Amino acid sequence: KNEVEQSPQNLTAQEGEFITINCSYSVGISALHWLQQHPGGGIVSLFMLSSGKKKHGRLIATINIQEKHSSLHITASHPRDSAVYICAVIYGNKLVFGAGTILRVKS
Amino acid sequence: DTAVSQTPKYLVTQMGNDKSIKCEQNLGHDTMYWYKQDSKKFLKIMFSYNNKELIINETVPNRFSPKSPDKAHLNLHINSLELGDSAVYFCASSQSGLGLNEQFFGPGTRLTVL
């Protein structure tokens, strides 16, 4: 069993919907990253968190260290948000990725 | 200006061959990484170098050898290629090591072993 579990695996939404992607982990971490992989394959770092909440444009990331859980929210979703969203946790000198959530936003 | 570049973008080769993938970053970062993304799109860290020194070396066959001639370059050499090595390999860099440092990814190298 992977130390990092993401849900849902696949998500289809209508344009404008509020989207939540979840990441749960089983180890004590020092940081958590959210990444976006575009359909063309390129990977972009979205957020790095160790506590609380961060916001960038329509994206919001939260983390609850006690519950070992993080969420990525997308407000007013748009077809260009269609991508794979990947959670990664850092503990010790290790970096472990979740399997990713495939998001498709339909217009 | 490309921040993290990799060459080649595509690499098709026969089993048993030796090949290299090059990575360069022009961000002045101290830390560079190699990742493997398998056919199921699962990402896994392979190596990390900080200022030319190996700091992460995950369980990877010793046919894979990273080489860092300077802190702007981290190349990946693979000996005796096997079918299971087929994957997309991503290079990345960050200001310093793992933690709250944003990672910048290269475009990936798609390796196909026939």
Short mmCIF file of C-alpha atoms in Angstrom, two decimals, chain B:
data_model
loop_
_atom_site.label_atom_id
_atom_site.label_comp_id
_atom_site.label_asym_id
_atom_site.label_seq_id
_atom_site.Cartn_x
_atom_site.Cartn_y
_atom_site.Cartn_z
CA ASP B 1 14.64 30.90 -21.99
CA THR B 2 14.05 27.29 -20.96
CA ALA B 3 14.60 26.85 -17.22
CA VAL B 4 15.15 23.08 -17.19
CA SER B 5 15.97 21.40 -20.47
CA GLN B 6 16.43 17.74 -21.33
CA THR B 7 17.82 16.03 -24.39
CA PRO B 8 16.74 14.08 -26.23
CA LYS B 9 12.97 14.43 -26.04
CA TYR B 10 12.43 10.99 -27.55
CA LEU B 11 14.79 8.03 -27.45
CA VAL B 12 14.09 4.72 -29.15
CA THR B 13 16.70 2.02 -28.76
CA GLN B 14 17.27 -1.72 -28.67
CA MET B 15 17.54 -3.89 -25.57
CA GLY B 16 21.08 -4.19 -24.34
CA ASN B 17 22.22 -0.78 -25.56
CA ASP B 18 23.70 1.96 -23.37
CA LYS B 19 22.17 5.43 -23.56
CA SER B 20 22.37 8.80 -21.81
CA ILE B 21 19.84 11.54 -21.14
CA LYS B 22 21.14 15.03 -20.47
CA CYS B 23 19.63 17.67 -18.20
CA GLU B 24 20.60 21.29 -17.72
CA GLN B 25 19.09 24.03 -15.57
CA ASN B 26 19.79 27.75 -15.88
CA LEU B 27 18.05 28.77 -12.65
CA GLY B 28 21.13 28.72 -10.44
CA HIS B 29 19.57 25.99 -8.30
CA ASP B 30 21.65 23.80 -6.03
CA THR B 31 19.55 20.62 -6.24
CA MET B 32 18.62 18.47 -9.22
CA TYR B 33 16.50 15.35 -9.50
CA TRP B 34 15.68 12.47 -11.81
CA TYR B 35 12.19 10.97 -11.83
CA LYS B 36 10.72 8.01 -13.70
CA GLN B 37 7.08 7.99 -14.82
CA ASP B 38 5.91 4.51 -15.79
CA SER B 39 3.22 3.47 -18.24
CA LYS B 40 0.56 3.92 -15.54
CA LYS B 41 1.73 7.52 -15.12
CA PHE B 42 3.07 6.81 -11.63
CA LEU B 43 5.97 9.08 -10.70
CA LYS B 44 8.92 7.88 -8.66
CA ILE B 45 12.07 9.69 -7.58
CA MET B 46 15.29 8.03 -8.68
CA PHE B 47 18.12 10.33 -7.67
CA SER B 48 18.81 13.73 -6.21
CA TYR B 49 22.04 15.72 -6.31
CA ASN B 50 22.81 18.76 -4.21
CA ASN B 51 25.75 20.80 -5.45
CA LYS B 52 27.16 17.83 -7.38
CA GLU B 53 26.78 15.50 -4.38
CA LEU B 54 24.41 12.51 -4.41
CA ILE B 55 21.86 12.90 -1.59
CA ILE B 56 19.00 10.63 -2.64
CA ASN B 57 19.55 7.28 -4.28
CA GLU B 58 16.34 5.27 -4.29
CA THR B 59 16.19 1.57 -5.04
CA VAL B 60 17.15 1.74 -8.66
CA PRO B 61 19.11 -0.91 -10.61
CA ASN B 62 22.80 -0.09 -10.68
CA ARG B 63 22.53 0.01 -14.48
CA PHE B 64 21.33 3.57 -13.87
CA SER B 65 24.11 5.98 -13.02
CA PRO B 66 23.64 9.71 -12.54
CA LYS B 67 26.52 12.04 -13.27
CA SER B 68 26.75 15.68 -12.26
CA PRO B 69 29.71 17.47 -13.87
CA ASP B 70 28.61 20.75 -12.29
CA LYS B 71 25.59 21.94 -10.35
CA ALA B 72 23.77 23.06 -13.52
CA HIS B 73 23.89 19.60 -15.10
CA LEU B 74 22.66 16.18 -14.06
CA ASN B 75 22.91 13.46 -16.68
CA LEU B 76 21.46 9.98 -16.50
CA HIS B 77 23.34 7.08 -18.04
CA ILE B 78 21.63 3.74 -18.46
CA ASN B 79 23.57 0.56 -19.25
CA SER B 80 22.22 -2.64 -20.77
CA LEU B 81 18.75 -1.27 -21.39
CA GLU B 82 15.81 -3.56 -20.66
CA LEU B 83 12.20 -3.50 -21.85
CA GLY B 84 11.07 -2.40 -18.37
CA ASP B 85 13.15 0.75 -18.63
CA SER B 86 10.65 2.14 -21.13
CA ALA B 87 9.15 5.18 -19.42
CA VAL B 88 9.20 8.95 -19.38
CA TYR B 89 12.15 10.35 -17.43
CA PHE B 90 11.83 13.82 -15.93
CA CYS B 91 14.62 15.98 -14.66
CA ALA B 92 13.84 18.74 -12.13
CA SER B 93 15.64 21.31 -10.03
CA SER B 94 14.97 23.29 -6.87
CA GLN B 95 16.74 26.06 -4.99
CA SER B 96 17.84 23.63 -2.31
CA GLY B 97 16.80 20.16 -1.19
CA LEU B 98 13.46 18.53 -0.53
CA GLY B 99 11.04 20.52 1.57
CA LEU B 100 9.24 23.73 0.83
CA ASN B 101 11.23 24.39 -2.32
CA GLU B 102 9.39 24.67 -5.61
CA GLN B 103 10.59 22.15 -8.15
CA PHE B 104 10.92 23.08 -11.79
CA PHE B 105 10.53 20.19 -14.19
CA GLY B 106 12.05 19.55 -17.57
CA PRO B 107 9.80 18.52 -20.48
CA GLY B 108 10.59 14.83 -20.07
CA THR B 109 12.37 12.24 -22.20
CA ARG B 110 10.26 9.40 -23.54
CA LEU B 111 12.45 6.29 -23.65
CA THR B 112 11.24 3.30 -25.63
CA VAL B 113 13.24 0.09 -25.45
CA LEU B 114 12.49 -2.42 -28.22
#
